[in-house]
Amino acid sequence: MHINVRYKAYLMLFIAFLAQNVAVGFSFGSIGLLIEPLSRELNAKVALISLSVALVALIASASSPVVGMLLDRWSLRATMAIGCVLCAAGYYCAAHSHSIAMYLGSFAGVGLGFAMMGVIPANKIANIWFPHQRGLAAGIVNIAALPALGPLLFQHAISAYGWRAMLEGFALINLGFVLIVWLIERPRDDASTESTPTAEAIAATSPFKTALFWKLLFAKGLLLGSGVTAITYLAPFALTQGLTPERAAQLLSIEGSVALFGALVFGWLCDRLSPFLVLGINAISIALLWATIVHFADFNSLALLSAGIGLCAAGV
């Protein structure tokens, strides 16, 4: 690979990494810290407030096929730029909400923007620029740095400036990110079109018509749901156990920090064992961790169990 092309490929991978972290870190990394101030100021129940992250996940999932088509047939940078604007608008409206209905409605826009500028386009960039190292490139793109470091920063922002100012900051960063995604290019030869035996085999089997595909999809949904639940309710649960907001934020950071290695650990196991066996180990581990964590109230035990949940959730 020519040095200039290699530099550009690494730049595209770095932008994809940033986009994935901005999308996931802001939406999922802050919800657990927002529940307490929102319940107090908007006089809303925890279950209603936590619907915001469910809306993001639901709308992002429902719109994913359409977003995938846009990325294949239209402009990659324009799709991501629109996603950034939608996220910015959603966070800005959420910051100025005076009712839980308006707050939840704002996150509908965040969900669509999340799909258009987050995980899907980020992995698309990894695939087209690194066709012969797709696994490694996808692993780098999906390193959850902001979900690991963000909670401590977010808690500080909420304590110092309030939750509305934090969400306004999210809006400003997403808007500014339009300038960054506008640097995205496709490789001139569009390496994503290169055929490989694996790709041909997948195309020939029409995976959408097989029972195995839908079983794996269902299993993935359940297991990833446990990770979303941890992000959403771990901090409020810690507060009910007598921990301070700062300690609750530390638990989220610990979970996110260990999650950085989850994909690598379980990916390493998949190369040595059957992926189906590894998925089963993952599911059993998550079940045992959730069954155990509700019986502890001290920080050290909760930190250890939270780390295990983060490791498994990232490894799905």
Coordinates of C-alpha atoms in Angstrom, one line a residue:
M1 CA 0.0 0.0 0.0
H2 CA 1.4 3.4 -1.0
I3 CA 2.4 5.5 2.0
N4 CA -0.1 8.3 1.3
V5 CA -2.9 5.7 0.8
R6 CA -1.9 4.0 4.0
Y7 CA -1.9 7.3 5.9
K8 CA -5.4 8.0 4.5
A9 CA -6.6 4.6 5.5
Y10 CA -5.5 5.1 9.1
L11 CA -7.1 8.5 9.2
M12 CA -10.4 7.0 8.0
L13 CA -10.1 4.4 10.7
F14 CA -9.5 7.0 13.3
I15 CA -12.5 9.0 12.2
A16 CA -14.6 5.9 12.3
F17 CA -13.4 5.2 15.9
L18 CA -14.3 8.7 16.9
A19 CA -17.7 8.6 15.3
Q20 CA -18.6 5.3 17.0
N21 CA -17.4 6.6 20.4
V22 CA -19.3 9.9 20.1
A23 CA -22.5 8.1 19.1
V24 CA -22.3 5.3 21.8
G25 CA -20.5 7.3 24.5
F26 CA -22.9 10.2 24.7
S27 CA -26.2 8.3 24.3
F28 CA -25.5 5.2 26.4
G29 CA -22.7 6.4 28.6
S30 CA -24.7 9.2 30.2
I31 CA -28.1 7.8 30.8
G32 CA -27.4 6.2 34.2
L33 CA -26.1 9.5 35.5
L34 CA -29.1 11.5 34.2
I35 CA -31.8 9.4 35.9
E36 CA -31.4 11.0 39.4
P37 CA -31.4 14.7 38.4
L38 CA -34.1 14.2 35.8
S39 CA -36.4 12.3 38.2
R40 CA -36.0 15.2 40.6
E41 CA -36.4 18.1 38.2
L42 CA -38.9 16.7 35.8
N43 CA -40.8 14.7 38.5
A44 CA -40.6 11.6 36.3
K45 CA -40.3 7.9 37.3
V46 CA -37.1 6.1 36.7
A47 CA -38.8 3.7 34.3
L48 CA -40.0 6.6 32.1
I49 CA -36.6 8.3 32.1
S50 CA -34.8 5.1 31.1
L51 CA -37.0 4.8 28.1
S52 CA -34.7 7.3 26.4
V53 CA -32.0 4.8 25.9
A54 CA -34.6 2.2 24.8
L55 CA -35.8 4.7 22.2
V56 CA -32.3 5.2 20.9
A57 CA -31.7 1.4 20.6
L58 CA -35.2 0.7 19.1
I59 CA -35.1 3.5 16.5
A60 CA -31.5 2.8 15.6
S61 CA -32.2 -0.9 15.2
A62 CA -35.4 -0.3 13.1
S63 CA -33.7 2.2 10.8
S64 CA -30.5 0.1 10.4
P65 CA -31.5 -1.6 7.1
V66 CA -32.4 1.8 5.5
V67 CA -29.2 3.3 6.8
G68 CA -27.2 0.4 5.4
M69 CA -28.8 0.9 2.0
L70 CA -27.9 4.6 2.1
L71 CA -24.3 3.8 2.9
D72 CA -24.0 1.3 0.0
R73 CA -25.8 3.4 -2.6
W74 CA -25.4 7.0 -1.5
S75 CA -22.8 9.2 0.1
L76 CA -21.1 7.9 3.2
R77 CA -20.0 11.3 4.4
A78 CA -23.4 12.9 3.8
T79 CA -25.2 10.1 5.6
M80 CA -22.9 10.6 8.6
A81 CA -23.2 14.4 8.5
I82 CA -27.0 14.2 8.6
G83 CA -26.7 11.8 11.5
C84 CA -24.5 14.3 13.4
V85 CA -27.1 17.1 12.8
L86 CA -29.9 14.9 14.0
C87 CA -28.0 13.9 17.2
A88 CA -27.2 17.6 17.8
A89 CA -30.8 18.6 17.4
G90 CA -32.0 15.8 19.6
Y91 CA -29.6 16.6 22.5
Y92 CA -30.4 20.4 22.2
C93 CA -34.1 19.7 22.4
A94 CA -33.6 17.3 25.3
A95 CA -31.5 20.0 27.1
H96 CA -34.4 22.4 26.9
S97 CA -37.1 19.9 27.8
H98 CA -39.6 20.8 30.6
S99 CA -41.6 17.6 30.5
I100 CA -40.6 13.9 30.3
A101 CA -42.7 13.6 27.0
M102 CA -40.6 16.3 25.3
Y103 CA -37.4 14.7 26.7
L104 CA -38.2 11.3 25.3
G105 CA -39.4 12.8 22.0
S106 CA -36.0 14.5 21.6
F107 CA -34.2 11.1 21.9
A108 CA -36.1 9.8 18.9
G109 CA -34.0 12.1 16.8
V110 CA -30.9 11.0 18.7
G111 CA -31.8 7.3 17.8
L112 CA -32.0 8.0 14.1
G113 CA -28.8 10.1 14.2
F114 CA -27.1 7.4 16.1
A115 CA -27.8 4.9 13.3
M116 CA -26.6 7.3 10.6
M117 CA -23.3 8.4 12.2
G118 CA -22.4 5.6 14.7
V119 CA -21.7 1.9 14.7
I120 CA -23.0 1.0 11.2
P121 CA -21.0 3.6 9.1
A122 CA -18.0 3.2 11.4
N123 CA -17.8 -0.5 10.6
K124 CA -18.5 0.2 6.9
I125 CA -15.4 2.5 6.8
A126 CA -13.3 -0.3 8.5
N127 CA -14.5 -2.8 5.9
I128 CA -13.9 -0.7 2.8
W129 CA -10.5 0.6 3.8
F130 CA -9.1 -2.6 5.4
P131 CA -10.6 -5.5 3.2
H132 CA -7.8 -7.9 4.2
Q133 CA -7.8 -7.0 8.0
R134 CA -11.5 -6.5 8.6
G135 CA -11.5 -8.2 12.0
L136 CA -8.7 -6.2 13.4
A137 CA -10.1 -2.9 11.8
A138 CA -13.5 -3.6 13.3
G139 CA -12.0 -4.3 16.6
I140 CA -10.2 -1.0 16.7
V141 CA -13.2 0.9 15.6
N142 CA -15.4 -0.6 18.3
I143 CA -13.0 0.1 21.2
A144 CA -15.3 1.8 23.6
A145 CA -13.0 4.5 24.9
L146 CA -15.6 7.2 25.6
P147 CA -18.1 4.8 27.4
A148 CA -15.1 3.9 29.7
L149 CA -13.9 7.4 30.4
G150 CA -17.0 9.4 29.8
P151 CA -19.0 8.7 33.0
L152 CA -16.5 10.4 35.3
L153 CA -16.4 13.5 33.0
F154 CA -20.2 13.5 32.6
Q155 CA -20.7 13.3 36.4
H156 CA -18.3 16.2 36.8
A157 CA -20.2 18.2 34.2
I158 CA -23.5 17.5 35.8
S159 CA -22.3 18.5 39.3
A160 CA -20.5 21.6 38.1
Y161 CA -22.9 22.9 35.3
G162 CA -26.1 20.8 35.4
W163 CA -27.5 18.2 33.2
R164 CA -28.9 20.7 30.7
A165 CA -25.5 22.3 30.1
M166 CA -24.0 18.8 29.6
L167 CA -26.6 17.9 26.9
E168 CA -26.0 21.3 25.2
G169 CA -22.3 20.3 25.1
F170 CA -23.3 17.0 23.5
A171 CA -25.2 18.9 20.9
L172 CA -22.3 21.3 20.1
I173 CA -19.8 18.5 19.8
N174 CA -22.1 16.5 17.4
L175 CA -22.6 19.6 15.3
G176 CA -18.9 20.3 15.1
F177 CA -18.3 16.6 14.2
V178 CA -19.9 17.3 10.8
L179 CA -16.6 19.0 9.8
I180 CA -14.7 15.8 10.8
V181 CA -16.9 13.3 9.0
W182 CA -16.7 15.5 5.9
L183 CA -13.1 14.3 5.6
I184 CA -14.3 10.8 5.0
E185 CA -13.5 9.3 1.5
R186 CA -14.0 6.0 -0.2
P187 CA -10.9 4.2 -1.5
R188 CA -10.5 4.8 -5.2
D189 CA -10.7 1.1 -6.1
D190 CA -13.4 0.6 -3.5
A191 CA -11.9 -2.4 -2.0
S192 CA -15.2 -3.4 -0.5
T193 CA -16.3 -4.8 -3.8
E194 CA -13.5 -7.4 -3.8
S195 CA -14.8 -10.9 -3.7
T196 CA -13.5 -13.3 -1.1
P197 CA -14.5 -17.0 -0.6
T198 CA -16.2 -16.1 2.6
A199 CA -18.2 -13.3 1.1
E200 CA -19.3 -15.6 -1.8
A201 CA -20.3 -18.3 0.6
I202 CA -22.4 -15.9 2.6
A203 CA -24.1 -14.5 -0.5
A204 CA -24.8 -18.0 -1.8
T205 CA -26.5 -19.2 1.4
S206 CA -28.8 -16.2 1.8
P207 CA -28.4 -16.1 5.6
F208 CA -31.7 -14.2 6.0
K209 CA -33.5 -17.3 5.0
T210 CA -31.9 -19.6 7.5
A211 CA -33.1 -20.4 11.0
L212 CA -29.6 -20.1 12.4
F213 CA -29.3 -16.4 11.4
W214 CA -32.5 -15.5 13.3
K215 CA -31.5 -17.6 16.3
L216 CA -28.2 -15.8 16.5
L217 CA -29.9 -12.4 16.1
F218 CA -32.3 -13.2 18.9
A219 CA -29.4 -14.4 21.2
K220 CA -27.4 -11.3 20.3
G221 CA -30.4 -9.0 21.2
L222 CA -30.9 -10.6 24.6
L223 CA -27.2 -10.5 25.5
L224 CA -26.6 -7.0 24.3
G225 CA -29.8 -6.0 26.2
S226 CA -28.0 -7.0 29.4
G227 CA -25.2 -4.6 28.6
V228 CA -27.7 -1.8 27.9
T229 CA -29.4 -2.6 31.2
A230 CA -26.2 -2.3 33.1
I231 CA -25.4 1.1 31.5
T232 CA -28.9 2.3 32.3
Y233 CA -29.5 1.0 35.8
L234 CA -26.1 0.4 37.4
A235 CA -25.7 4.0 38.6
P236 CA -29.2 4.2 40.1
F237 CA -28.8 0.8 41.7
A238 CA -25.5 1.9 43.3
L239 CA -27.2 5.0 44.7
T240 CA -30.0 2.9 46.3
Q241 CA -27.2 0.9 47.9
G242 CA -25.9 4.0 49.6
L243 CA -23.0 4.9 47.2
T244 CA -22.3 8.5 46.3
P245 CA -22.9 9.8 42.7
E246 CA -19.1 9.9 42.2
R247 CA -18.8 6.2 43.2
A248 CA -21.7 5.3 40.9
A249 CA -19.9 7.1 38.0
Q250 CA -16.8 5.1 38.9
L251 CA -18.7 1.9 38.6
L252 CA -19.8 2.9 35.1
S253 CA -16.2 3.8 34.2
I254 CA -14.9 0.5 35.5
E255 CA -17.5 -1.4 33.5
G256 CA -16.6 0.5 30.4
S257 CA -12.8 0.2 30.9
V258 CA -12.9 -3.5 31.2
A259 CA -15.2 -3.6 28.2
L260 CA -12.3 -2.3 26.1
F261 CA -10.8 -5.8 26.3
G262 CA -14.1 -7.8 26.1
A263 CA -14.1 -8.1 22.3
L264 CA -10.4 -9.0 22.2
V265 CA -10.8 -11.7 24.9
F266 CA -13.8 -13.3 23.4
G267 CA -12.5 -12.9 19.9
W268 CA -9.3 -14.7 21.0
L269 CA -11.5 -17.5 22.5
C270 CA -13.5 -17.8 19.2
D271 CA -10.3 -18.4 17.3
R272 CA -9.5 -21.4 19.6
L273 CA -12.9 -22.7 20.4
S274 CA -16.3 -22.9 18.6
P275 CA -17.9 -19.5 18.4
F276 CA -21.2 -21.1 19.4
L277 CA -19.5 -22.6 22.5
V278 CA -18.0 -19.2 23.3
L279 CA -21.4 -17.5 22.9
G280 CA -22.8 -20.0 25.4
I281 CA -20.1 -19.3 27.9
N282 CA -20.8 -15.6 27.5
A283 CA -24.5 -16.1 28.1
I284 CA -24.0 -18.3 31.2
S285 CA -21.4 -15.8 32.6
I286 CA -23.8 -12.9 32.2
A287 CA -26.6 -14.8 33.9
L288 CA -24.4 -15.7 36.9
L289 CA -23.1 -12.1 37.2
W290 CA -26.6 -10.6 37.2
A291 CA -27.9 -13.2 39.7
T292 CA -25.0 -12.3 42.0
I293 CA -24.7 -8.5 41.8
V294 CA -28.1 -7.8 43.4
H295 CA -26.8 -9.4 46.7
F296 CA -24.0 -6.9 47.2
A297 CA -23.9 -3.3 48.4
D298 CA -20.2 -2.5 48.9
F299 CA -18.2 -0.7 46.3
N300 CA -15.5 -3.3 45.8
S301 CA -17.9 -6.2 45.1
L302 CA -20.0 -4.1 42.8
A303 CA -16.9 -3.0 40.9
L304 CA -15.7 -6.5 40.4
L305 CA -19.1 -7.8 39.2
S306 CA -19.6 -4.7 37.0
A307 CA -16.3 -5.4 35.4
G308 CA -17.4 -8.9 34.6
I309 CA -20.7 -7.7 33.1
G310 CA -18.8 -5.1 31.0
L311 CA -16.3 -7.8 29.8
C312 CA -19.1 -10.2 28.7
A313 CA -21.3 -7.5 27.2
A314 CA -18.5 -6.2 25.0
G315 CA -17.6 -9.7 23.9
V316 CA -21.0 -10.6 22.5

